[in-house]
Short mmCIF file of C-alpha atoms in Angstrom, two decimals:
data_model
loop_
_atom_site.label_atom_id
_atom_site.label_comp_id
_atom_site.label_asym_id
_atom_site.label_seq_id
_atom_site.Cartn_x
_atom_site.Cartn_y
_atom_site.Cartn_z
CA UNK A 1 -50.64 33.45 -39.36
CA UNK A 2 -52.25 33.28 -42.77
CA UNK A 3 -50.79 31.17 -45.68
CA UNK A 4 -48.51 28.82 -43.56
CA UNK A 5 -50.40 25.57 -43.18
CA UNK A 6 -49.40 22.43 -45.21
CA UNK A 7 -46.49 24.27 -46.84
CA UNK A 8 -43.05 22.85 -47.59
CA UNK A 9 -40.10 24.70 -45.84
CA UNK A 10 -36.52 24.19 -46.61
CA UNK A 11 -34.23 25.47 -43.68
CA UNK A 12 -30.45 25.45 -43.36
CA UNK A 13 -28.74 25.97 -39.70
CA UNK A 14 -31.57 23.88 -38.73
CA UNK A 15 -29.85 22.59 -35.34
CA UNK A 16 -28.75 26.01 -34.17
CA UNK A 17 -30.76 28.05 -31.74
CA UNK A 18 -32.65 30.08 -34.18
CA UNK A 19 -33.21 27.18 -36.30
CA UNK A 20 -34.78 24.98 -33.69
CA UNK A 21 -36.88 27.81 -32.71
CA UNK A 22 -38.10 28.44 -36.30
CA UNK A 23 -38.86 24.66 -36.74
CA UNK A 24 -40.87 24.47 -33.51
CA UNK A 25 -42.83 27.64 -34.82
CA UNK A 26 -43.57 26.06 -38.13
CA UNK A 27 -44.54 22.83 -36.54
CA UNK A 28 -47.91 24.37 -35.39
CA UNK A 29 -48.82 24.65 -38.89
CA UNK A 30 -48.66 21.13 -40.05
CA UNK A 31 -45.97 21.76 -42.77
CA UNK A 32 -43.28 19.59 -44.51
CA UNK A 33 -39.84 20.40 -43.36
CA UNK A 34 -36.47 19.79 -45.29
CA UNK A 35 -34.03 20.48 -42.60
CA UNK A 36 -30.14 20.91 -43.46
CA UNK A 37 -27.32 21.36 -41.12
CA UNK A 38 -23.41 20.42 -40.88
CA UNK A 39 -23.84 18.60 -37.57
CA UNK A 40 -25.26 15.01 -37.15
CA UNK A 41 -29.02 14.82 -36.49
CA UNK A 42 -30.42 15.25 -33.02
CA UNK A 43 -33.06 12.42 -33.31
CA UNK A 44 -34.58 13.22 -30.06
CA UNK A 45 -35.45 16.95 -31.24
CA UNK A 46 -36.71 15.56 -34.58
CA UNK A 47 -38.59 13.00 -33.33
CA UNK A 48 -40.46 15.63 -31.03
CA UNK A 49 -41.98 17.30 -34.10
CA UNK A 50 -45.43 16.69 -35.25
CA UNK A 51 -44.87 17.54 -38.75
CA UNK A 52 -43.25 15.52 -41.34
CA UNK A 53 -39.47 16.35 -41.50
CA UNK A 54 -36.38 14.95 -43.27
CA UNK A 55 -32.86 15.78 -42.12
CA UNK A 56 -29.83 16.19 -44.33
CA UNK A 57 -26.39 16.41 -43.02
CA UNK A 58 -24.42 18.48 -45.32
CA UNK A 59 -22.11 21.56 -45.53
CA UNK A 60 -23.74 23.95 -47.85
CA UNK A 61 -20.63 26.07 -48.08
CA UNK A 62 -19.29 23.07 -50.45
CA UNK A 63 -21.15 23.47 -53.91
CA UNK A 64 -20.75 19.76 -54.35
CA UNK A 65 -22.80 19.05 -51.31
CA UNK A 66 -25.30 21.45 -52.13
CA UNK A 67 -25.67 19.58 -55.65
CA UNK A 68 -25.94 16.12 -53.62
CA UNK A 69 -28.77 17.20 -51.26
CA UNK A 70 -30.51 19.03 -54.10
CA UNK A 71 -30.68 15.56 -56.06
CA UNK A 72 -32.15 13.83 -53.01
CA UNK A 73 -34.52 16.55 -51.89
CA UNK A 74 -36.32 17.10 -55.13
CA UNK A 75 -37.01 13.37 -55.41
CA UNK A 76 -39.03 13.69 -52.28
CA UNK A 77 -40.13 17.27 -52.56
CA UNK A 78 -40.55 18.63 -56.05
CA UNK A 79 -41.71 22.18 -54.93
CA UNK A 80 -40.71 24.31 -52.10
CA UNK A 81 -42.84 27.02 -50.66
CA UNK A 82 -40.42 28.77 -48.25
CA UNK A 83 -36.64 28.60 -48.05
CA UNK A 84 -35.06 29.85 -44.91
CA UNK A 85 -31.32 30.19 -44.78
CA UNK A 86 -30.11 30.54 -41.05
CA UNK A 87 -26.64 28.71 -41.41
CA UNK A 88 -23.62 30.82 -40.36
CA UNK A 89 -20.64 30.92 -38.34
CA UNK A 90 -19.68 33.57 -35.74
CA UNK A 91 -16.09 33.68 -34.74
CA UNK A 92 -14.01 36.39 -32.71
CA UNK A 93 -10.98 36.95 -35.16
CA UNK A 94 -8.75 39.99 -34.63
CA UNK A 95 -7.65 41.55 -37.60
CA UNK A 96 -4.02 40.59 -37.01
CA UNK A 97 -5.05 37.02 -37.04
CA UNK A 98 -7.40 37.30 -39.92
CA UNK A 99 -5.34 35.74 -42.77
CA UNK A 100 -6.65 35.23 -46.34
CA UNK A 101 -7.47 31.64 -45.82
CA UNK A 102 -9.61 32.42 -42.61
CA UNK A 103 -11.10 35.29 -44.62
CA UNK A 104 -12.24 33.15 -47.38
CA UNK A 105 -13.67 30.57 -45.07
CA UNK A 106 -15.68 33.12 -43.37
CA UNK A 107 -16.98 34.61 -46.59
CA UNK A 108 -17.93 31.29 -47.79
CA UNK A 109 -19.64 30.13 -44.87
CA UNK A 110 -21.57 33.37 -44.10
CA UNK A 111 -22.20 34.56 -47.86
CA UNK A 112 -21.32 32.27 -50.49
CA UNK A 113 -23.34 29.36 -49.08
CA UNK A 114 -26.38 31.60 -49.33
CA UNK A 115 -25.92 31.96 -52.96
CA UNK A 116 -25.29 28.47 -53.66
CA UNK A 117 -28.45 27.39 -51.96
CA UNK A 118 -30.63 29.88 -53.67
CA UNK A 119 -29.05 29.60 -56.96
CA UNK A 120 -29.68 25.71 -57.09
CA UNK A 121 -33.25 25.69 -55.56
CA UNK A 122 -34.61 28.67 -57.20
CA UNK A 123 -36.52 26.69 -59.87
CA UNK A 124 -38.08 24.56 -57.30
CA UNK A 125 -39.73 27.50 -55.55
CA UNK A 126 -43.54 27.69 -55.99
CA UNK A 127 -45.62 30.77 -57.07
CA UNK A 128 -45.92 33.03 -54.10
CA UNK A 129 -43.02 31.47 -52.47
CA UNK A 130 -40.90 33.33 -49.93
CA UNK A 131 -36.93 33.38 -49.18
CA UNK A 132 -35.95 34.62 -45.67
CA UNK A 133 -32.16 35.05 -45.22
CA UNK A 134 -30.39 35.56 -41.83
CA UNK A 135 -28.24 38.62 -41.74
CA UNK A 136 -26.98 40.23 -38.68
CA UNK A 137 -26.65 43.57 -36.70
CA UNK A 138 -22.98 43.32 -37.55
CA UNK A 139 -23.54 43.67 -41.25
CA UNK A 140 -25.03 47.11 -40.80
CA UNK A 141 -22.86 48.61 -38.17
CA UNK A 142 -19.71 46.57 -38.29
CA UNK A 143 -18.20 44.48 -35.53
CA UNK A 144 -14.68 44.55 -33.90
CA UNK A 145 -12.91 41.18 -34.27
CA UNK A 146 -15.71 40.09 -36.61
CA UNK A 147 -14.62 41.80 -39.89
CA UNK A 148 -15.19 39.13 -42.20
CA UNK A 149 -18.40 37.98 -40.51
CA UNK A 150 -19.85 41.51 -40.69
CA UNK A 151 -18.65 41.99 -44.20
CA UNK A 152 -20.33 38.52 -45.25
CA UNK A 153 -23.77 39.69 -43.54
CA UNK A 154 -23.76 42.93 -45.11
CA UNK A 155 -23.37 41.16 -48.43
CA UNK A 156 -26.49 38.96 -47.36
CA UNK A 157 -28.43 42.06 -47.28
CA UNK A 158 -27.36 43.26 -50.65
CA UNK A 159 -27.89 39.79 -52.11
CA UNK A 160 -31.26 39.55 -50.96
CA UNK A 161 -32.25 42.97 -52.24
CA UNK A 162 -30.93 42.31 -55.74
CA UNK A 163 -32.88 38.68 -55.45
CA UNK A 164 -36.03 40.52 -54.47
CA UNK A 165 -35.88 42.20 -57.67
CA UNK A 166 -34.71 39.40 -59.97
CA UNK A 167 -37.06 36.75 -58.27
CA UNK A 168 -40.19 38.90 -58.41
CA UNK A 169 -43.08 38.56 -58.67
CA UNK A 170 -42.94 34.81 -58.07
CA UNK A 171 -40.77 34.85 -54.94
CA UNK A 172 -40.54 37.39 -52.21
CA UNK A 173 -36.98 37.76 -50.76
CA UNK A 174 -36.52 39.50 -47.26
CA UNK A 175 -33.90 39.35 -44.57
CA UNK A 176 -33.97 39.48 -40.82
CA UNK A 177 -30.94 41.17 -38.82
CA UNK A 178 -30.74 39.70 -35.41
CA UNK A 179 -28.88 41.47 -32.39
CA UNK A 180 -27.82 39.76 -29.50
CA UNK A 181 -29.72 36.47 -29.19
CA UNK A 182 -29.29 34.20 -26.46
CA UNK A 183 -27.82 31.18 -28.75
CA UNK A 184 -24.40 29.30 -29.02
CA UNK A 185 -23.19 31.93 -31.38
CA UNK A 186 -22.77 34.34 -28.30
CA UNK A 187 -20.29 32.19 -26.98
CA UNK A 188 -17.78 33.67 -29.52
CA UNK A 189 -17.97 37.03 -27.64
CA UNK A 190 -16.35 37.77 -24.34
CA UNK A 191 -18.48 37.86 -21.17
CA UNK A 192 -17.24 41.56 -20.77
CA UNK A 193 -18.48 42.49 -24.37
CA UNK A 194 -21.59 40.74 -23.74
CA UNK A 195 -22.38 42.51 -20.56
CA UNK A 196 -21.47 45.99 -22.05
CA UNK A 197 -23.51 45.38 -25.22
CA UNK A 198 -26.68 44.17 -23.20
CA UNK A 199 -26.26 47.25 -21.20
CA UNK A 200 -26.22 49.39 -24.17
CA UNK A 201 -29.51 47.72 -25.37
CA UNK A 202 -32.49 49.62 -24.59
CA UNK A 203 -34.35 46.63 -23.74
CA UNK A 204 -31.60 45.61 -21.61
CA UNK A 205 -31.55 41.86 -22.26
CA UNK A 206 -30.52 39.21 -24.84
CA UNK A 207 -33.14 38.42 -27.37
CA UNK A 208 -34.76 34.88 -27.42
CA UNK A 209 -34.51 32.61 -30.31
CA UNK A 210 -38.37 32.41 -30.67
CA UNK A 211 -38.33 36.26 -31.20
CA UNK A 212 -36.43 35.89 -34.24
CA UNK A 213 -38.52 32.88 -35.38
CA UNK A 214 -41.78 34.76 -35.16
CA UNK A 215 -40.36 37.37 -37.26
CA UNK A 216 -39.36 34.69 -39.94
CA UNK A 217 -42.82 33.30 -39.79
CA UNK A 218 -44.48 36.57 -40.46
CA UNK A 219 -42.16 37.16 -43.48
CA UNK A 220 -43.11 33.87 -44.97
CA UNK A 221 -46.86 34.39 -44.12
CA UNK A 222 -49.54 36.08 -46.37
CA UNK A 223 -49.31 38.79 -43.65
CA UNK A 224 -46.20 39.92 -45.42
CA UNK A 225 -47.56 39.41 -48.92
CA UNK A 226 -46.56 42.96 -50.12
CA UNK A 227 -43.11 42.83 -48.54
CA UNK A 228 -40.12 42.11 -50.46
CA UNK A 229 -36.41 43.46 -50.56
CA UNK A 230 -36.77 44.39 -46.83
CA UNK A 231 -34.77 44.05 -43.82
CA UNK A 232 -36.26 43.84 -40.33
CA UNK A 233 -34.04 44.61 -37.42
CA UNK A 234 -34.72 42.50 -34.15
CA UNK A 235 -32.13 43.80 -31.71
CA UNK A 236 -33.92 45.32 -28.51
CA UNK A 237 -33.00 48.83 -29.77
CA UNK A 238 -29.26 48.23 -30.03
CA UNK A 239 -29.13 49.27 -33.61
CA UNK A 240 -31.66 52.04 -34.79
CA UNK A 241 -31.87 52.64 -38.46
#
């Protein structure tokens, strides 16, 4: 794809299923990668990359940790071309168990962290830069026992549409809303529900992380140079809008 070679990419949720697939897809373009996740580094995976990469272990749901990584990152990478926010937590929580503390944790992890990151790094973004935020099918159609998650992901879509206006024309902002993707997040869903939803999906299977990664790369590339404020559904036809 055009416009990806030798760019600087900042990615959160880097060691999740979609994060890894996206990193591997970008690795073909000799980029520089700034990778952030809350877990310890997977050195074997990081060492397998051809592109230069720097890993930061941080919880971006904590504003003070965002500030700390910001200072470290800007010393090495004063400009960023693509910001991809893929961090998130998908937990099965019935409404009766959804107390205020849990609600706030879910909103903070799945929505507020997005704001913290973009607000802090927006001035480091280059001309013709791109932001891609990961939303979810749940943010569009709701999800039983995932009320806080669905609410947060709906907020990510609205946030991205607003930022697309505010950050234009310098930066394009779009979202990708995955459906049922074969990652660890699916473990939060019962086998019975997974089967029922897979059977309800016209393409009759789970999506693969690389199928999301390819859409993310498209939105960063010059092939999407006149797209901003958009959401792309990648769900095998499970949700059609």
